[in-house]
Amino acid sequence: MGRTLAEKVWDAHLVRKGDGAEPDLIYIDLHLVHEVTSPQAFDGLRLAGRTLRRPDLTIATEDHNVPTIDVELPIADPVSRTQVDTLRRNCAEFGVRLHPMGDAEQGIVHVVGPQLGLTQPGMTVVCGDSHTSTHGAFGSIAFGIGTSEVEHVMATQTLPLKPFKTMAINVNGTLRPGVTSKDVILAVIAKIGTGGGQGYILEYRGDTIEAMSMEARMTVCNMSIEAGARAGMIAPDDTTFDYIEGRDHAPKGADWDAAVEYWRSLRTDDDATFDMEVDIDADALTPFVTWGTNPGQGLPLAERVPDPEDFGDDNAKVAAEKALAYMGLEPGTPLREIHVDTVFLGSCTNGRIEDLRAAAEVLKGRKVASDVRMLVVPGSMRVRAQAESEGLDKVFTAAGAEWRSAGCSMCLGMNPDQLKPGERSASTSNRNFEGRQGKGGRTHLVSPLVAAATAVRGTLSSPSDLD
Amino acid sequence: MEPFTSHTGVGVPLRRSNVDTDQIIPAVYLKRVTRTGFEDGLFAAWRADDSFILNQEPFRGGSVLVAGPDFGTGSSREHAVWALMDYGFRVVLSSRFADIFRGNAGKQGLVAAQCEQSDIELLWKLLENEPGTEVTVDLTAKTVRAKDFSAAFQIDDYTRWRLLEGLDDIGLTLRNVDAIGEFEGRRPTWLPTTNPVTAG
């Protein structure tokens, strides 16, 4: 009986197979650390007199709290500053490599790992952050963990885990112009729901996925958690190998050949079976936006705000009513007529160079609407430097957008980049939860193309609306 | 971790589905570097509204939260579990929990007990009709009881055992330290380390 990609990677990391109800003990190849979910874990190590087992498999960056302007100054918010300072002290004490604010490699943890070549096929990658699923785009098992698990990995480089079930998400067909991987994943979440993936590792398959760049694949895997799945994966192929080759931490010489030979084996066998399969027709997809307060509440941009009465299930109906009340929306309003105050381009979902290029292409020679503010926040300082070398920063600032330094920024508003109560955003980030981008803020999740077009028109729009 | 066998406390009906971790504790409350003191952040946005259930007696002192499906979705923040426990909750009942939240709960001694949605609905009615009703959650028997109501709940056997015994996961894993060392000896040498790479 054949095995799925997820099962192959799992089996290759078994330190110990669990007996009966006992979980398996799984080895962790890479542990990514940031300032928010680590201080209590470092404290736990200290209290128990334990060491960090593998600092050489651990890397830290400052991302959640960091301001995206005046980054050369001390952080103004004393509580944020304390958290960042605590990370610096902890990394120094336990010997962890850290990319702090001001460093050329600082950025969002899920942008930093891949661009350094630290994320490779067939690995196990964890971080105290649910969007760790991003790294599954390389064919690794990558998932978010809580702080107790962060401490566990620090102390043992392993995690006790029950095997996941497997779900194939088959995406076939050709994406129309203006339709992106963000639209694909929003459509997947709308189809299976925010709880549909619970207990599963998703494997995205099919010719649509195969045709995607690595960055597009990362966007898809990033939002697996929004469908309830801890992890999403894509089988590695030449696109993957081309992306990794030559990066700082990529294998070199004979090691490269040995690695690629192994990586080519990381495909779901033809006779393997998934616990569940879902099919998505890529030909039929159009730009997708969310209207509610969870990422499953999304629709094609051409649709209207739904009527809660049309939801069959009572829970879905109540959830829709609450969502529309929070979002300040009336059933039947065309989504294209929803006016936004803010456009946020960035985050671990859509803060990479291709995302910035796509948005800049739309904004070139155009202006952000006078009553809209647009924040462009690169996912890392390396992305920022790359964008500047291509002149993208000039395109953004000429259009009237703000060009910022790297960090999580308005995706979750732990730094000063927040929505005010009642303000509405079109955001390329991953969560439209109540208050996510600032207390009382209202979020519509969109692709970078929709974000840019929306900035120009001031209402939710796709680039085709600009012609 | 303190062992958990059974708990009896005031039940709080929370008639909401998809209670995500940004609702349980908004990001601005995550800046502390300690493991305690998160009670103020619990449901912070909702608690600003006087009509919210936790602002009403006798629910204010509740310790068994009865919530709608898909509880704990979103962020991996363990602060959500700390906030619930710091406030005084010992048990959350829901028909479906997000994976990471459930895992985090089990590490900290918060019982995430999975019930049928029909049982949740019955409990909601009972707790709303008779505010202050105490709910007993028996981890040994895997049952939840309140007045005449009684139902079974699900929790995975390993988590249940660890909670009953109050066992520390890291201590358990370190019993396998030799196996971990042997595994490390078998890892391919081309796997990356985070040691800085010098140009060349």
CSV table of N, CA and C in Angstrom, one decimal, chain A residues 36 40 43 78 84 118 121 163 201 203 207 223 265 272 290-291 325 364 374 393 434:
chain,number,residue,atom,x,y,z
A,36,VAL,N,6.8,36.9,20.6
A,36,VAL,CA,5.5,36.9,21.4
A,36,VAL,C,5.3,35.6,22.1
A,40,GLN,N,7.8,32.9,27.7
A,40,GLN,CA,7.4,32.0,28.8
A,40,GLN,C,8.1,30.6,28.6
A,43,ASP,N,11.6,31.0,29.9
A,43,ASP,CA,11.5,31.0,31.3
A,43,ASP,C,11.4,29.6,31.9
A,78,PRO,N,6.4,50.8,25.6
A,78,PRO,CA,7.4,50.1,26.5
A,78,PRO,C,7.1,48.6,26.7
A,84,VAL,N,10.5,42.6,23.0
A,84,VAL,CA,11.6,42.4,22.1
A,84,VAL,C,13.0,42.3,22.8
A,118,LEU,N,16.5,27.9,4.6
A,118,LEU,CA,16.4,27.0,5.7
A,118,LEU,C,15.2,26.1,5.6
A,121,PRO,N,12.5,20.7,1.4
A,121,PRO,CA,11.5,19.6,1.3
A,121,PRO,C,11.8,18.5,2.3
A,163,PRO,N,-0.7,10.9,14.8
A,163,PRO,CA,-0.7,11.1,13.3
A,163,PRO,C,-1.9,11.9,12.9
A,201,ILE,N,-3.8,16.9,7.7
A,201,ILE,CA,-2.8,17.6,6.9
A,201,ILE,C,-3.4,17.7,5.5
A,203,GLU,N,-3.0,18.2,1.5
A,203,GLU,CA,-2.0,18.2,0.4
A,203,GLU,C,-2.7,18.8,-0.8
A,207,ASP,N,-2.8,20.3,-11.5
A,207,ASP,CA,-2.0,21.1,-12.4
A,207,ASP,C,-2.0,22.6,-12.1
A,223,MET,N,-2.5,29.7,4.5
A,223,MET,CA,-3.9,29.8,5.0
A,223,MET,C,-4.5,28.5,5.3
A,265,SER,N,11.7,11.8,-4.2
A,265,SER,CA,10.9,10.6,-3.7
A,265,SER,C,9.7,11.1,-2.9
A,272,ALA,N,-1.6,5.3,-3.1
A,272,ALA,CA,-1.9,5.8,-1.7
A,272,ALA,C,-3.3,6.3,-1.7
A,290,THR,N,-13.6,38.4,1.3
A,290,THR,CA,-14.5,38.0,2.4
A,290,THR,C,-15.4,39.1,2.8
A,291,TRP,N,-16.6,38.7,3.2
A,291,TRP,CA,-17.6,39.7,3.6
A,291,TRP,C,-17.8,39.7,5.2
A,325,ALA,N,-23.6,42.4,11.3
A,325,ALA,CA,-23.8,43.5,12.3
A,325,ALA,C,-22.4,44.1,12.6
A,364,LYS,N,1.0,51.3,-11.1
A,364,LYS,CA,1.9,52.1,-12.0
A,364,LYS,C,1.0,53.2,-12.7
A,374,MET,N,-3.0,53.7,2.0
A,374,MET,CA,-2.5,52.4,1.7
A,374,MET,C,-1.1,52.2,2.3
A,393,ASP,N,9.3,50.7,-4.8
A,393,ASP,CA,9.0,51.6,-3.8
A,393,ASP,C,8.6,53.0,-4.4
A,434,GLU,N,-13.1,39.6,14.2
A,434,GLU,CA,-13.4,40.9,14.9
A,434,GLU,C,-12.2,41.4,15.6
